Amino acid sequence: MKSRFKSSRSIIAFILIIAVAAGFSFELYKIQIKSNDYYAQQNNMEEKYIIPLEAARGEIVDRNGNALVTNRQGNSIVLNAVYFPSAKENKKRNEIIYNLIKLFEANKEEYCNHLPLKIDSSGNVSFDGKKEDIASMKSADMLNLQPYATAQNCYDAMIEKYGIEGYDKKTTLKIGSVRYELTRLLFSYENPVTIADDVSDETVARIKEERQTYLGADVKVVAYREYTDSTIAPHILGTVRKINAEEYAELRDNGYSITDQIGESGIEAAMEKELRGTPGELTVTIDRDGNTTEEITKKPVQGNTIVLTIDRDLQILAQNKLKKICNKVNAFSSAGAVVVEDCNSGEVLAAASYPTYDLDDYYDKYDELASNDRNPLWSRFALGTYAPGSTFKPAVAIAALEEGTITSDTVFYCDGVMQFYDQQLNCLHKIAHGGENVTRALRDSCNIFFYNTSNKLGITKMNEYTKLLGLGEKTGVEIAESAGILAGPENSKKYSKQWLAGDTVHAAIGQSDNLFTPLQLANYCSTIANGGTRYEMHFVKSVITASTGVVNEKAANIKNTLDASKNTLDVVHQGMRMVALEGGPYQEFSKLSTKVACKTGTSEVIVNGVKRNNGFLITYAPYENPEIAVSSVVELAGSGSETAEITSQIIDYWYQNNTDAKSNQKTGVLLS
């Protein structure tokens, strides 16, 4: 029995050996013969990664080709995951980052720090940032903590997540801030992350010379925004910044990366699609032996050039004169705006706001600028809304003449005051003008004439015409603007207010709820000047395609036409001409060789409990064949006549010192 049992086990063992050998033989056959090509390919497989190459933004130039915004080359320091230790090697990662931090601080370089934690004066960890930033830090994608987690909880979680050990608190936070940035910006093979911008040549040299010390750190040549004069037209040009998480989520399907820059305001934002270049591609290949090669497989293409309608020198003049007059009125509290428009195209030739700011230190001084009581970041020409005062009267005159409410011969008697139901209405300074027809009433800015006229005309017809003239509506410019308010029953209804007859007479002299922007006032003046065609206002004259050099001109766009008779417009033109010849601005306008027509205005404001006036002026020139319109407002100026110096010098520049202005507008020739 014993012998037979041993014999059975031997047979079973032999069969198993044969089966195993057969299995190995079959697998060997599959590998070496049947699937030889497949396994040979696997053995020689290379790893490839596509890294985006940033494209420079397009340039911005004025109507004559003068550069306003360009690019300069600088160096950024990026961490490249292809060469950087893996996420499992926390100690190595932290050592390299610490070496970089010491280098940055020695060379006084700024580096990334979006971690909302700090060491307070007591030596404790505390929060340092906006609520949304702190919430983001605690989110599942970052430190994965509960909303109620303390700053110390966040600090401890950061140390655990990134394995930061053996450093003091301050150094731990510095290393943590860089590690946090890598997480925040989705650091990967395909997505290198910039940790320091615009660094010195000394820093670049050290990183290139000591590659092992700074393993994974690379130098990237970057195009940085540069301004030929950073004080020119900041409210028009606007700013750029790094894309935020919400924008990235919305735009990533359009080719944006989490590290891209994007236009934040002004033309930079409005023309983002044109200014943004086409990113290139760098293909990184790692073979089976770990050797790495890099090849640019797609070259980046710079963004398109934006040609603005503004004239650089006229813009500088407008800014300087506006500043001078505002400071003359009150250097501590006055402010204002001025707009110059081409009457026959809607092109904005200049637009200035004061106080203003410098684009070069916008981000460095942002908190200071944002908290400034005079609001230098606020674009008064586009976003500032003002009661227009008597500059509104030409619109009322047009409506009344067209509707037959008055004729050019209609006379209302003004003795300085007017009883209207239970209200006593005053003319300006209670001056008695005597018998006034419409042209003299425009010249003298006679409130009594327009009280009577509007009472007969009614608010419905009055607003029908003022809407056609563009008041209370956006002008169409590419940058952010306010629609303002056109006073009337429609607006009052929004606030559950009843519109009364007394409201109509106040609205007729530019009071009541009327609030318009200087852009609207310029557009309104242009429409009157050119005979009733209201053009869409715009800052972009053309776009020059970077890849082909093709110039795409922006055609003038007619928003609507005021179907007013030539006789009506001639009467209003005559009244506005009389203001320039005999009214308050005469002293300034008499110095000009160019004939102009205008209308002044004032509106009352309360400043620190004291009644003051803002001054307004709308002007067009030349009188016989209008080409440009100018609107200006100076807060606390007292009267529109005080703003005439700005307008006078703008017109003098345009027609005396810019005699070749018309030929200079041939953008395609200048920039080809």
XYZ file of C-alpha atoms in Angstrom:
672
model
C 0.000 0.000 0.000
C 2.788 2.373 0.913
C 4.536 1.735 -2.363
C 1.378 2.370 -4.429
C 0.701 5.660 -2.611
C 4.196 6.954 -3.346
C 3.777 5.935 -6.965
C 0.501 7.896 -7.273
C 2.054 11.061 -5.861
C 4.948 10.781 -8.285
C 2.589 10.496 -11.234
C 0.573 13.516 -10.061
C 3.746 15.578 -9.556
C 4.986 14.614 -12.985
C 1.701 15.633 -14.595
C 1.816 19.014 -12.804
C 5.361 19.622 -13.968
C 4.358 18.842 -17.550
C 1.323 21.184 -17.279
C 3.387 24.069 -15.883
C 6.066 23.576 -18.541
C 3.393 23.545 -21.229
C 1.891 26.739 -19.828
C 5.228 28.518 -19.822
C 5.934 27.270 -23.332
C 2.601 28.608 -24.556
C 3.170 32.031 -22.923
C 6.678 32.138 -24.353
C 5.230 31.364 -27.762
C 2.675 34.191 -27.387
C 5.302 36.705 -26.291
C 8.112 35.823 -28.684
C 6.211 34.764 -31.779
C 2.481 35.503 -31.816
C 2.568 38.892 -29.995
C 6.176 39.793 -30.682
C 5.325 43.145 -32.374
C 3.040 44.239 -29.560
C 5.543 43.551 -26.773
C 8.399 45.044 -28.759
C 6.353 48.233 -29.110
C 5.580 48.253 -25.400
C 9.262 47.799 -24.592
C 10.189 50.796 -26.731
C 7.217 52.993 -25.684
C 7.926 56.685 -25.105
C 5.940 59.034 -22.860
C 4.878 62.328 -24.461
C 3.456 65.414 -22.787
C 2.072 68.530 -24.451
C 2.882 71.740 -22.593
C 1.131 74.961 -23.741
C 3.331 77.895 -24.764
C 1.912 81.281 -23.840
C 1.304 83.721 -26.706
C 1.930 87.444 -26.305
C -1.159 89.663 -26.179
C -1.828 91.959 -29.085
C -0.750 95.584 -28.980
C -3.027 98.619 -28.648
C -2.308 101.759 -30.684
C -4.026 105.094 -31.243
C -5.732 106.158 -34.495
C -2.403 107.319 -35.946
C -0.474 104.170 -35.099
C 1.183 105.525 -31.953
C 1.787 102.669 -29.526
C -0.160 102.823 -26.276
C 0.179 99.245 -24.962
C 2.975 96.924 -26.072
C 4.875 93.954 -24.634
C 8.342 93.549 -23.201
C 10.187 90.338 -22.566
C 10.937 89.211 -19.040
C 11.652 86.008 -17.163
C 9.370 83.941 -14.973
C 10.357 80.967 -12.843
C 8.151 77.927 -13.343
C 8.115 74.483 -11.789
C 7.982 71.747 -14.417
C 6.550 68.396 -13.287
C 8.615 66.510 -15.870
C 11.783 67.265 -13.897
C 10.392 67.998 -10.423
C 10.279 65.173 -7.837
C 6.979 63.280 -7.790
C 4.186 63.989 -5.319
C 5.326 60.971 -3.282
C 8.699 62.633 -2.624
C 7.518 65.399 -0.336
C 10.878 65.840 1.381
C 12.705 66.423 -1.912
C 9.995 68.770 -3.169
C 10.136 70.836 0.016
C 13.949 71.044 -0.048
C 13.946 72.368 -3.613
C 11.201 74.886 -2.838
C 13.083 76.050 0.260
C 16.217 76.564 -1.854
C 14.190 78.631 -4.319
C 12.631 80.721 -1.549
C 16.077 81.524 -0.118
C 17.258 82.566 -3.586
C 14.170 84.722 -4.204
C 14.463 86.476 -0.869
C 18.210 87.062 -1.278
C 17.562 88.726 -4.653
C 14.416 90.529 -3.423
C 12.126 88.727 -5.839
C 8.406 88.440 -5.208
C 7.042 84.910 -5.327
C 3.614 83.324 -5.136
C 1.696 83.475 -1.879
C -2.030 82.815 -2.125
C -2.232 80.784 1.058
C -4.584 82.745 3.365
C -2.623 82.047 6.552
C -0.083 84.101 8.499
C 1.834 84.170 11.770
C 0.384 86.968 13.888
C 2.222 89.202 16.365
C 1.622 86.644 19.132
C 3.300 83.905 17.134
C 0.029 82.102 16.440
C -1.361 81.025 13.082
C -4.267 83.163 11.907
C -6.296 83.682 8.750
C -5.063 86.259 6.252
C -7.335 86.804 3.286
C -10.854 87.166 1.970
C -13.639 84.866 3.154
C -13.874 83.213 -0.238
C -10.131 82.482 -0.254
C -10.310 80.915 3.211
C -13.330 78.844 2.151
C -11.446 77.690 -0.936
C -8.479 76.617 1.209
C -10.782 74.437 3.338
C -12.523 72.892 0.316
C -12.307 69.230 -0.670
C -9.956 70.030 -3.545
C -7.464 71.728 -1.251
C -7.098 70.864 2.472
C -10.428 69.008 2.743
C -11.527 70.511 6.068
C -14.877 71.431 7.563
C -16.053 75.063 7.172
C -15.577 75.626 10.915
C -11.896 74.589 10.866
C -9.589 77.033 12.640
C -6.442 78.596 11.198
C -4.373 76.179 13.285
C -6.393 73.262 11.874
C -5.586 74.496 8.370
C -1.904 74.877 9.232
C -1.737 71.344 10.649
C -3.566 69.895 7.627
C -1.162 71.700 5.295
C 1.871 70.197 7.096
C 0.350 66.721 6.877
C -0.723 67.060 3.225
C 2.657 68.294 2.021
C 4.900 66.528 4.531
C 6.553 69.767 5.657
C 8.689 68.807 8.632
C 11.755 70.209 10.334
C 11.173 73.909 9.580
C 10.151 76.843 11.780
C 6.617 78.243 11.459
C 7.448 81.085 9.090
C 9.472 78.874 6.780
C 6.778 76.203 6.920
C 4.196 78.750 5.747
C 6.474 79.947 2.943
C 7.060 76.409 1.663
C 3.375 75.663 2.181
C 2.364 78.668 0.118
C 4.290 77.364 -2.904
C 2.962 73.813 -2.435
C -0.531 75.287 -2.091
C -0.030 77.189 -5.360
C 0.858 73.968 -7.153
C -2.350 72.361 -5.922
C -4.437 75.448 -6.647
C -3.188 75.709 -10.231
C -3.473 71.989 -11.034
C 0.270 71.319 -11.306
C 0.957 68.444 -13.715
C 3.161 67.350 -16.610
C 0.947 69.318 -18.990
C 0.599 72.297 -16.682
C 3.786 73.895 -15.316
C 3.110 76.534 -12.646
C 4.731 79.967 -12.394
C 5.980 80.684 -8.879
C 7.826 83.999 -9.495
C 7.243 86.669 -12.137
C 9.609 89.110 -13.808
C 12.761 88.003 -11.993
C 16.263 89.445 -12.326
C 19.035 88.143 -14.576
C 20.961 87.187 -11.439
C 18.179 84.842 -10.325
C 17.940 83.341 -13.805
C 21.691 82.691 -13.909
C 21.723 80.935 -10.511
C 18.878 78.609 -11.446
C 20.495 77.701 -14.747
C 23.911 77.130 -13.169
C 22.716 75.053 -10.195
C 20.120 72.800 -11.796
C 20.338 70.065 -9.160
C 19.808 72.543 -6.324
C 16.714 73.882 -8.091
C 15.654 70.657 -9.824
C 12.428 71.133 -11.758
C 12.677 74.940 -11.729
C 12.826 76.401 -15.210
C 13.136 79.851 -16.726
C 10.314 80.902 -19.035
C 10.562 83.953 -21.273
C 7.299 85.846 -20.862
C 5.713 88.862 -22.542
C 4.717 91.459 -19.934
C 2.352 94.360 -20.620
C 4.195 97.654 -21.082
C 2.855 101.172 -21.573
C 4.548 103.922 -23.569
C 3.002 106.263 -20.980
C 1.044 104.504 -18.256
C -0.928 107.667 -17.419
C -2.568 107.918 -20.859
C -6.209 106.806 -20.990
C -6.148 104.231 -18.159
C -9.949 104.124 -17.954
C -10.099 103.316 -21.676
C -7.193 100.870 -21.959
C -7.994 98.917 -18.790
C -5.999 96.232 -16.997
C -5.036 92.547 -17.251
C -4.668 89.942 -14.504
C -4.413 86.205 -13.901
C -7.591 84.296 -14.710
C -9.663 83.305 -11.671
C -11.243 79.927 -10.960
C -14.720 80.930 -12.139
C -13.417 82.357 -15.405
C -11.243 79.309 -15.977
C -14.221 76.977 -15.507
C -16.116 78.995 -18.097
C -13.273 79.439 -20.600
C -11.177 76.286 -20.413
C -13.070 74.784 -23.351
C -11.887 77.808 -25.350
C -8.251 76.902 -24.794
C -7.541 78.884 -21.618
C -5.335 77.410 -18.913
C -5.534 78.077 -15.181
C -2.316 80.127 -15.395
C -3.407 82.416 -18.264
C -3.868 86.177 -18.117
C -7.141 87.787 -19.099
C -8.401 91.310 -19.689
C -9.940 92.675 -16.510
C -11.381 96.022 -17.619
C -11.495 98.545 -20.452
C -10.388 97.601 -23.956
C -8.223 94.832 -22.506
C -11.436 93.080 -21.405
C -13.733 94.196 -24.219
C -11.343 92.997 -26.928
C -10.049 89.924 -25.082
C -10.898 87.597 -27.959
C -8.815 89.649 -30.399
C -5.973 90.534 -28.038
C -5.476 86.987 -26.791
C -2.923 85.216 -28.912
C -3.002 81.591 -30.035
C -0.963 79.434 -27.616
C 1.750 77.189 -29.000
C 2.745 73.701 -27.929
C 5.945 72.225 -26.518
C 6.111 68.441 -26.826
C 8.224 66.771 -24.112
C 9.255 63.175 -24.810
C 10.668 60.772 -22.201
C 12.121 57.528 -23.583
C 12.361 54.189 -21.743
C 15.788 55.125 -20.369
C 14.482 58.339 -18.828
C 16.088 60.651 -21.405
C 14.050 63.785 -22.083
C 13.773 65.802 -25.298
C 11.761 68.951 -26.006
C 10.438 70.240 -29.316
C 8.224 73.193 -30.193
C 5.574 71.466 -32.292
C 3.326 74.512 -32.605
C 4.574 78.076 -32.497
C 2.538 80.602 -30.459
C 0.935 83.457 -32.426
C 0.700 86.943 -30.910
C -2.753 88.482 -30.524
C -4.160 90.997 -32.972
C -3.410 94.724 -32.846
C -6.277 96.947 -31.729
C -6.355 100.395 -33.332
C -8.296 102.843 -31.180
C -10.244 105.876 -32.340
C -8.519 108.137 -29.831
C -5.771 110.557 -30.785
C -2.908 110.184 -28.301
C -1.908 113.855 -28.231
C -5.501 115.045 -27.990
C -6.053 112.577 -25.146
C -3.021 113.932 -23.278
C -4.223 117.499 -23.814
C -7.743 116.670 -22.583
C -6.369 114.956 -19.462
C -3.994 117.796 -18.626
C -6.533 120.584 -19.149
C -9.207 118.723 -17.195
C -6.810 118.258 -14.281
C -5.838 121.938 -14.397
C -9.437 123.193 -14.312
C -10.555 120.733 -11.612
C -7.640 121.735 -9.383
C -8.350 125.402 -10.085
C -11.944 124.921 -8.914
C -10.980 122.881 -5.837
C -7.796 120.854 -5.654
C -9.200 118.681 -2.857
C -12.715 117.864 -3.991
C -13.416 118.798 -7.617
C -13.533 116.128 -10.301
C -14.739 115.881 -13.861
C -14.734 114.419 -17.329
C -14.403 115.457 -20.957
C -15.339 113.606 -24.155
C -14.506 114.443 -27.784
C -16.499 112.683 -30.512
C -16.393 112.661 -34.312
C -19.907 113.889 -35.164
C -20.054 111.912 -38.387
C -18.910 108.474 -37.272
C -19.351 108.076 -33.508
C -15.597 107.663 -33.027
C -14.376 108.814 -29.617
C -11.331 111.009 -30.238
C -10.566 111.521 -26.549
C -12.191 110.708 -23.210
C -10.687 111.771 -19.902
C -11.694 111.351 -16.279
C -10.194 113.118 -13.273
C -8.928 112.133 -10.725
C -7.192 109.319 -12.536
C -4.533 106.662 -11.908
C -1.332 105.157 -13.295
C -1.568 101.735 -14.940
C 1.993 100.843 -13.908
C 1.199 100.861 -10.195
C -2.486 99.929 -10.398
C -2.050 96.593 -8.607
C 0.569 97.846 -6.147
C -1.678 100.721 -5.071
C -5.063 99.105 -5.620
C -6.221 99.212 -1.991
C -5.207 102.857 -1.716
C -6.939 103.739 -4.998
C -10.083 101.777 -4.156
C -10.461 103.488 -0.770
C -9.799 107.004 -2.093
C -12.891 109.186 -1.501
C -12.430 110.863 -4.896
C -12.765 107.536 -6.721
C -9.868 107.751 -9.200
C -10.713 104.270 -10.529
C -14.213 105.455 -11.471
C -14.591 106.342 -15.143
C -16.598 109.531 -14.854
C -17.034 109.916 -18.613
C -18.616 106.448 -18.983
C -19.990 105.495 -15.569
C -20.520 108.865 -13.912
C -24.106 110.122 -14.221
C -25.049 113.763 -13.733
C -28.129 115.946 -13.811
C -27.350 117.801 -17.073
C -28.884 121.151 -16.187
C -29.534 123.502 -19.091
C -27.577 121.400 -21.599
C -30.914 119.524 -21.814
C -32.767 122.539 -23.219
C -31.821 122.081 -26.911
C -33.579 118.682 -26.802
C -36.752 120.283 -25.417
C -36.571 122.998 -28.054
C -36.324 120.420 -30.862
C -39.295 118.451 -29.506
C -41.476 121.547 -29.109
C -40.618 122.971 -32.550
C -41.229 119.627 -34.280
C -44.537 119.084 -32.526
C -45.711 122.620 -33.285
C -45.971 123.468 -29.605
C -43.895 126.571 -30.379
C -42.486 128.238 -33.475
C -39.338 130.250 -33.860
C -41.457 133.348 -33.232
C -43.211 132.156 -30.064
C -42.459 134.467 -27.136
C -42.879 133.841 -23.422
C -42.362 136.683 -20.994
C -39.806 136.173 -18.217
C -39.791 138.394 -15.140
C -37.459 136.096 -13.181
C -40.137 134.050 -11.407
C -43.172 132.019 -12.418
C -46.077 130.782 -10.352
C -46.939 127.186 -11.250
C -49.880 125.956 -9.204
C -48.597 126.152 -5.630
C -44.927 126.361 -6.641
C -42.828 129.442 -7.316
C -40.396 128.607 -10.105
C -37.329 130.773 -10.611
C -35.257 131.648 -13.604
C -31.486 131.389 -13.213
C -30.498 133.815 -10.416
C -34.097 135.170 -10.699
C -32.969 137.301 -13.644
C -35.858 138.855 -15.625
C -35.136 138.327 -19.332
C -38.308 139.957 -20.640
C -39.819 138.599 -23.852
C -37.872 135.521 -25.042
C -38.184 133.480 -28.217
C -36.511 130.060 -28.461
C -33.116 131.218 -29.784
C -32.791 133.938 -27.136
C -34.032 131.511 -24.475
C -31.221 129.108 -25.422
C -28.714 131.981 -25.342
C -29.902 133.219 -21.952
C -30.711 129.731 -20.616
C -34.120 131.070 -19.647
C -35.888 128.616 -17.355
C -39.224 130.437 -17.602
C -39.368 129.932 -21.383
C -38.767 126.195 -21.045
C -41.170 125.837 -18.104
C -43.928 127.220 -20.318
C -42.854 125.229 -23.332
C -42.696 121.881 -21.527
C -46.039 122.464 -19.812
C -47.653 122.758 -23.237
C -45.543 119.969 -24.814
C -45.953 117.319 -22.103
C -43.518 114.709 -20.877
C -44.516 111.985 -23.376
C -43.596 113.971 -26.477
C -40.578 115.517 -24.783
C -39.143 112.112 -23.985
C -39.967 110.722 -27.400
C -37.406 113.118 -28.866
C -34.864 112.996 -26.073
C -34.701 109.203 -26.452
C -33.978 109.582 -30.156
C -31.151 111.920 -29.177
C -29.681 109.126 -27.038
C -30.328 110.478 -23.557
C -30.953 107.805 -20.951
C -29.542 105.063 -23.202
C -26.119 103.458 -23.510
C -24.001 104.873 -26.322
C -22.616 101.513 -27.468
C -18.958 101.964 -26.491
C -16.991 98.745 -25.962
C -16.152 99.431 -22.315
C -18.479 99.437 -19.297
C -20.893 102.389 -19.273
C -24.016 103.505 -17.471
C -27.381 103.922 -19.197
C -28.236 106.883 -17.003
C -31.837 107.890 -16.290
C -34.361 109.741 -18.421
C -36.868 111.354 -16.060
C -40.501 110.538 -16.743
C -43.500 108.430 -15.734
C -41.763 105.235 -16.863
C -38.863 105.759 -14.480
C -41.079 107.008 -11.625
C -43.240 103.895 -11.886
C -40.216 101.748 -10.944
C -40.188 103.488 -7.571
C -43.974 103.607 -7.149
C -43.984 107.364 -7.609
C -46.702 109.335 -9.377
C -45.527 111.653 -12.140
C -46.985 115.147 -11.764
C -47.130 118.223 -13.976
C -44.548 119.909 -11.743
C -42.125 117.076 -12.485
C -42.362 117.803 -16.209
C -41.339 121.452 -15.910
C -38.385 120.540 -13.697
C -37.312 117.806 -16.125
C -37.393 120.331 -18.991
C -34.469 122.267 -17.508
C -32.385 119.132 -16.902
C -33.449 118.520 -13.331
C -35.948 116.052 -11.781
C -34.518 112.514 -12.129
C -32.486 113.182 -15.279
C -28.996 111.676 -15.028
C -26.718 111.297 -18.047
C -23.092 110.395 -18.689
C -20.624 112.730 -20.431
C -20.485 110.135 -23.235
C -24.240 110.514 -23.725
C -23.999 114.297 -23.679
C -21.317 114.243 -26.385
C -23.379 111.818 -28.486
C -26.484 113.965 -28.010
C -24.577 117.075 -29.071
C -23.176 115.245 -32.127
C -26.672 114.168 -33.182
C -27.942 117.751 -33.043
C -24.835 119.003 -34.854
C -24.903 116.564 -37.787
C -28.596 117.000 -38.528
C -30.148 114.156 -36.562
C -28.113 110.997 -37.172
C -27.189 109.258 -33.938
C -24.126 107.062 -34.344
C -23.091 104.293 -32.020
C -20.064 105.562 -30.126
C -16.952 103.403 -30.225
C -13.308 103.284 -29.125
C -12.157 100.625 -31.592
C -11.344 101.910 -35.062
C -9.951 98.708 -36.554
C -8.314 95.366 -35.826
C -5.086 94.294 -37.543
C -4.858 90.518 -37.794
C -1.459 89.347 -36.540
C -1.147 86.351 -38.838
C -2.047 88.129 -42.096
C -1.692 91.864 -41.497
C -5.242 92.405 -42.765
C -6.875 95.571 -41.415
C -10.528 95.118 -40.457
C -12.106 98.552 -40.183
C -15.068 99.095 -37.895
C -17.823 100.729 -39.931
C -19.902 103.566 -38.528
C -23.151 102.218 -37.124
C -26.278 104.369 -37.140
C -28.389 103.689 -34.033
C -31.327 105.838 -35.126
C -32.261 108.985 -37.008
C -34.072 111.997 -35.609
C -36.479 112.951 -38.365
C -36.428 116.653 -37.582
C -36.860 119.381 -40.186
C -33.958 121.512 -41.318
C -35.817 124.581 -40.045
C -36.105 123.103 -36.523
C -32.422 122.206 -36.394
C -31.375 125.562 -37.841
C -33.276 127.389 -35.088
C -31.590 125.321 -32.370
C -28.182 125.696 -34.038
C -28.663 129.470 -34.092
C -29.539 129.507 -30.396
C -26.435 127.463 -29.558
C -24.305 129.717 -31.738
C -25.596 132.723 -29.810
C -24.413 131.116 -26.556
C -20.880 130.977 -27.965
C -21.057 134.555 -29.279
C -22.852 136.295 -26.425
C -23.025 133.894 -23.484
C -20.657 132.976 -20.676
C -18.147 131.014 -22.819
C -17.649 133.953 -25.220
C -14.387 135.063 -23.590
C -12.773 131.709 -24.329
C -14.368 130.970 -27.686
C -13.632 134.439 -29.075
C -9.936 133.437 -29.126
C -10.618 130.682 -31.645
C -10.432 131.006 -35.413
C -12.908 128.119 -35.627
C -16.588 129.003 -35.185
C -18.385 126.957 -32.549
C -21.885 126.485 -31.098
C -22.554 125.383 -27.540
C -24.872 125.163 -24.562
C -23.914 125.612 -20.918
C -25.556 124.003 -17.931
C -25.427 123.830 -14.144
C -26.950 121.404 -11.665
C -27.204 121.837 -7.941
C -25.520 119.403 -5.573
C -25.167 119.322 -1.788
C -21.598 118.949 -0.500
C -21.147 118.703 3.269
C -24.489 120.430 3.747
C -23.583 123.292 1.388
C -25.321 123.943 -1.942
C -22.872 123.887 -4.855
C -23.184 123.652 -8.640
C -21.636 121.301 -11.178
C -20.761 122.941 -14.483
C -21.529 121.450 -17.930
C -20.799 122.437 -21.502
C -21.684 120.782 -24.812
C -20.036 122.194 -27.939
C -19.684 121.373 -31.611
C -17.340 122.710 -34.282
C -17.066 124.066 -36.887
C -20.450 125.740 -36.730
C -21.176 125.632 -40.486
C -19.997 122.055 -41.094
C -19.777 120.223 -37.755
C -17.046 117.595 -37.379
C -16.434 117.205 -33.642
C -18.517 117.504 -30.492
C -17.166 118.054 -26.993
C -18.924 117.498 -23.680
C -17.366 118.467 -20.380
C -18.359 118.409 -16.732
C -16.441 119.883 -13.831
C -17.859 119.099 -10.425
C -18.342 122.158 -8.180
C -17.375 124.485 -11.055
C -20.337 126.793 -10.461
C -21.244 127.140 -14.134
C -20.665 125.554 -17.514
C -18.719 128.610 -18.638
C -15.899 127.629 -16.287
C -15.344 124.489 -18.366
C -14.999 126.461 -21.617
C -11.204 126.667 -21.283
C -10.959 122.888 -21.669
C -13.185 122.837 -24.754
C -11.521 125.876 -26.308
C -8.048 124.368 -26.114
C -9.264 121.014 -27.454
C -10.789 122.705 -30.492
C -7.713 124.893 -30.967
C -5.488 121.793 -30.939
C -7.689 119.867 -33.349
C -7.949 122.608 -35.956
C -4.729 124.576 -35.523
C -2.042 122.208 -34.258
C -3.393 119.134 -35.986
C -3.877 120.403 -39.517
C -3.108 116.977 -40.989
C -5.580 115.196 -38.695
C -7.771 114.009 -41.530
C -4.948 112.375 -43.476
C -3.599 110.855 -40.266
C -6.832 108.960 -39.841
C -5.925 106.604 -42.709
C -5.044 103.852 -40.292
C -4.538 101.157 -42.874
C -1.881 103.187 -44.664
C -0.039 104.171 -41.515
C 0.096 100.698 -40.077
C 0.588 98.609 -43.193
